[in-house]
Amino acid sequence: MTATRVLLVDDDPLVRAGLSFMLGGADDIEIVGEAADGGEVEALVDRTRPDVVLMDIRMPSVDGLTATESLRRREDAPQVVVLTTFHADEQVLRALRAGAAGFVLKDTPPVEIVAAVRRVAAGDPVLSPTVTRQLIAHAAGSAAGARRAHARARVAVLNDREREVAVAVGRGLANADIAAELYMSLATVKTHVSRILARLDLNNRVQIALLAHDAGLLDETGNP
């Protein structure tokens, strides 16, 4: 079994030590490096080639948002999970829009942080339907008219079925739930999600959810 390679980025050495201890105890996870600031991340990623980066959102020099945006522009970008003390705020939303696969709170139980790393390494976002709805509700106050117009122009390239799947993803539904609701096979749902990502040039389904909200697709269907 190949271990998931993890890079820890946090300006608090105690937080890094705690994360290293809890993740290092898992047989399928390897800590390949640590950084105290976002400015150190690019060089460390080049040297250690992590699969997943656990990224503190607030650091004194180069913050986690800036580092995430920089990482996600790379062709060989690792997955990024944001570490934060807040359930939802503008910086977390911006990191998700930039391509972070999700976020975990710093007081999350160790077993859940280990599970989050495993999920992200497997290609799944670290956002439950409840958290997705909370983020979208938080974003409602900041989605300006220009953002909506831009989002509508982007989703216009989707066909009707892809649009339905995008709305379902925006509601926080898992693939199995989407398959049951839209009377599709699970394989067909996965194909639609992959096509949506490619058509809209997105990294993950978190970005699909946020774009669907920005475009007003959830409002049109009457879903929360």
Coordinates of C-alpha atoms in Angstrom, one line a residue:
M1 CA 0.0 0.0 0.0
T2 CA 1.4 3.4 -1.0
A3 CA 1.2 5.9 1.8
T4 CA -0.5 9.3 1.3
R5 CA 2.2 12.0 1.5
V6 CA 1.2 15.0 3.6
L7 CA 2.8 18.4 4.0
L8 CA 1.8 20.4 7.2
V9 CA 1.7 24.2 7.0
D10 CA 1.0 26.2 10.2
D11 CA 2.8 29.0 11.9
D12 CA 2.1 27.4 15.4
P13 CA 4.7 24.8 16.1
L14 CA 2.4 23.2 18.7
V15 CA -0.3 22.7 16.1
R16 CA 2.2 21.2 13.7
A17 CA 3.4 18.9 16.4
G18 CA -0.1 17.8 17.2
L19 CA -1.0 17.2 13.6
S20 CA 2.2 15.3 13.0
F21 CA 1.5 13.1 16.0
M22 CA -2.0 12.2 15.1
L23 CA -1.4 11.7 11.4
G24 CA 2.0 10.0 11.8
G25 CA 0.3 7.2 13.7
A26 CA -1.7 6.1 10.6
D27 CA 0.0 3.3 8.6
D28 CA -1.2 4.8 5.3
I29 CA -0.1 8.4 5.9
E30 CA 3.5 9.8 5.8
I31 CA 4.4 13.3 6.9
V32 CA 6.9 14.5 4.3
G33 CA 7.5 18.0 5.5
E34 CA 6.5 21.0 7.7
A35 CA 6.3 24.8 7.0
A36 CA 5.7 27.7 9.3
D37 CA 4.6 30.1 6.5
G38 CA 2.9 30.0 3.2
G39 CA 6.0 31.5 1.6
E40 CA 7.8 28.2 2.2
V41 CA 5.3 26.0 0.6
E42 CA 6.2 26.1 -3.1
A43 CA 9.8 25.1 -2.5
L44 CA 8.7 22.3 -0.1
V45 CA 6.2 21.0 -2.5
D46 CA 8.9 20.8 -5.2
R47 CA 11.2 18.9 -2.8
T48 CA 8.7 16.6 -1.1
R49 CA 6.0 16.0 -3.7
P50 CA 3.0 15.7 -1.2
D51 CA -0.3 14.3 -2.2
V52 CA -2.1 16.5 0.4
V53 CA -1.3 19.8 2.0
L54 CA -2.9 20.7 5.3
M55 CA -2.8 24.6 5.1
D56 CA -3.4 27.1 7.9
I57 CA -5.5 29.9 6.5
R58 CA -4.0 32.6 8.7
M59 CA -0.2 33.1 8.8
P60 CA 1.8 36.3 9.5
S61 CA 3.7 36.6 6.2
V62 CA 2.2 34.7 3.3
D63 CA -1.2 33.4 4.3
G64 CA -2.8 30.1 3.4
L65 CA -5.2 31.7 0.9
T66 CA -2.3 33.1 -1.2
A67 CA -0.3 29.9 -0.9
T68 CA -3.4 27.8 -2.0
E69 CA -4.0 30.0 -5.0
S70 CA -0.4 29.6 -6.0
L71 CA -0.4 25.8 -5.5
R72 CA -3.6 25.2 -7.4
R73 CA -2.2 27.0 -10.5
R74 CA 0.4 24.2 -10.8
E75 CA -0.1 21.4 -13.3
D76 CA 1.0 18.9 -10.6
A77 CA -1.0 20.6 -7.8
P78 CA -1.4 18.6 -4.6
Q79 CA -4.8 18.6 -2.9
V80 CA -5.2 21.3 -0.3
V81 CA -7.2 21.1 2.9
V82 CA -7.6 24.4 4.7
L83 CA -7.1 24.5 8.5
T84 CA -9.2 27.1 10.3
T85 CA -10.8 28.1 13.5
F86 CA -14.0 29.4 11.8
H87 CA -16.8 27.3 10.2
A88 CA -17.3 29.8 7.4
D89 CA -15.7 33.1 6.5
E90 CA -14.6 35.0 3.4
Q91 CA -11.1 33.6 3.4
V92 CA -12.2 30.0 3.6
L93 CA -14.7 30.6 0.8
R94 CA -11.9 32.2 -1.3
A95 CA -9.6 29.2 -0.7
L96 CA -12.4 26.9 -1.8
R97 CA -13.0 28.9 -4.9
A98 CA -9.3 28.7 -5.6
G99 CA -9.5 24.9 -5.6
A100 CA -9.0 23.7 -2.0
A101 CA -10.8 20.4 -1.6
G102 CA -12.3 21.4 1.7
F103 CA -11.5 22.5 5.2
V104 CA -11.3 21.1 8.7
L105 CA -11.5 23.0 12.0
K106 CA -8.4 22.9 14.2
D107 CA -10.4 21.4 17.1
T108 CA -11.7 18.5 14.9
P109 CA -11.2 15.2 16.6
P110 CA -8.0 13.4 15.4
V111 CA -9.8 10.5 13.9
E112 CA -11.8 12.9 11.7
I113 CA -8.7 14.7 10.5
V114 CA -7.1 11.4 9.5
A115 CA -10.3 10.5 7.7
A116 CA -10.4 13.9 5.9
V117 CA -6.8 13.3 4.6
R118 CA -7.8 9.9 3.3
R119 CA -10.9 11.2 1.6
V120 CA -9.1 14.0 -0.1
A121 CA -6.3 11.6 -1.2
A122 CA -9.1 9.4 -2.8
G123 CA -10.5 12.4 -4.7
D124 CA -13.4 13.3 -2.4
P125 CA -14.1 16.7 -1.0
V126 CA -13.9 17.3 2.7
L127 CA -17.3 19.0 3.0
S128 CA -20.5 17.4 4.3
P129 CA -23.8 18.4 2.8
T130 CA -24.5 20.4 6.0
V131 CA -21.2 22.3 5.7
T132 CA -21.8 22.9 2.0
R133 CA -25.2 24.5 2.8
Q134 CA -23.6 26.6 5.5
L135 CA -20.9 27.9 3.2
I136 CA -23.4 28.7 0.4
A137 CA -25.6 30.5 2.9
H138 CA -22.6 32.5 4.0
A139 CA -21.7 33.3 0.4
A140 CA -25.2 34.7 -0.3
G141 CA -24.3 38.0 1.3
S142 CA -21.2 38.4 -0.8
A143 CA -22.3 37.2 -4.3
A144 CA -22.5 40.5 -6.1
G145 CA -24.3 41.1 -9.4
A146 CA -21.2 41.0 -11.5
R147 CA -20.3 37.6 -9.9
R148 CA -23.7 36.2 -10.8
A149 CA -23.5 37.4 -14.4
H150 CA -20.1 35.9 -14.8
A151 CA -21.2 32.6 -13.2
R152 CA -24.3 32.5 -15.5
A153 CA -22.2 32.9 -18.5
R154 CA -19.9 30.0 -17.4
V155 CA -22.7 27.6 -16.7
A156 CA -24.4 28.3 -20.0
V157 CA -22.1 25.8 -21.6
L158 CA -23.8 22.9 -19.7
N159 CA -26.5 20.9 -21.2
D160 CA -29.8 20.3 -19.3
R161 CA -28.6 17.0 -17.7
E162 CA -25.3 18.5 -16.6
R163 CA -27.1 21.4 -15.2
E164 CA -29.3 19.2 -13.1
V165 CA -26.3 17.4 -11.8
A166 CA -24.5 20.7 -11.0
V167 CA -27.6 21.8 -9.0
A168 CA -27.6 18.5 -7.1
V169 CA -23.9 18.9 -6.3
G170 CA -24.6 22.5 -5.2
R171 CA -27.2 21.1 -2.8
G172 CA -24.4 18.9 -1.2
L173 CA -25.7 15.6 -2.5
A174 CA -23.3 12.7 -2.8
N175 CA -23.1 10.8 -6.2
A176 CA -25.3 7.9 -4.9
D177 CA -28.0 10.4 -3.8
I178 CA -27.8 12.2 -7.2
A179 CA -28.1 8.9 -9.0
A180 CA -31.3 8.0 -7.0
E181 CA -32.9 11.4 -7.4
L182 CA -32.2 11.8 -11.1
Y183 CA -32.7 8.2 -12.0
M184 CA -29.2 7.7 -13.3
S185 CA -26.6 5.0 -12.7
L186 CA -23.7 5.9 -10.4
A187 CA -21.3 5.6 -13.3
T188 CA -23.4 8.1 -15.3
V189 CA -23.4 10.6 -12.5
K190 CA -19.6 10.3 -12.2
T191 CA -19.3 10.9 -15.9
H192 CA -21.5 14.0 -15.7
V193 CA -19.5 15.4 -12.8
S194 CA -16.2 14.8 -14.7
R195 CA -17.6 16.6 -17.8
I196 CA -18.8 19.5 -15.7
L197 CA -15.4 19.9 -14.2
A198 CA -13.8 19.8 -17.6
R199 CA -16.3 22.2 -19.3
L200 CA -16.1 24.8 -16.5
D201 CA -12.4 24.3 -15.9
L202 CA -12.9 23.5 -12.2
N203 CA -10.8 21.4 -9.8
N204 CA -13.4 19.7 -7.7
R205 CA -17.1 19.5 -6.8
V206 CA -16.8 22.1 -4.1
Q207 CA -16.2 24.6 -6.9
I208 CA -19.2 23.3 -8.8
A209 CA -21.4 23.9 -5.7
L210 CA -20.1 27.5 -5.3
L211 CA -20.5 28.3 -9.0
A212 CA -24.0 26.8 -9.1
H213 CA -24.9 29.1 -6.2
D214 CA -23.3 32.1 -7.7
A215 CA -25.3 31.5 -11.0
G216 CA -28.5 31.3 -9.1
L217 CA -29.2 27.8 -10.1
L218 CA -30.4 26.7 -6.7
D219 CA -32.8 29.7 -6.5
E220 CA -34.3 28.7 -9.9
T221 CA -35.1 25.1 -8.7
G222 CA -36.4 26.3 -5.3
N223 CA -33.9 24.2 -3.4
P224 CA -32.2 25.7 -0.3

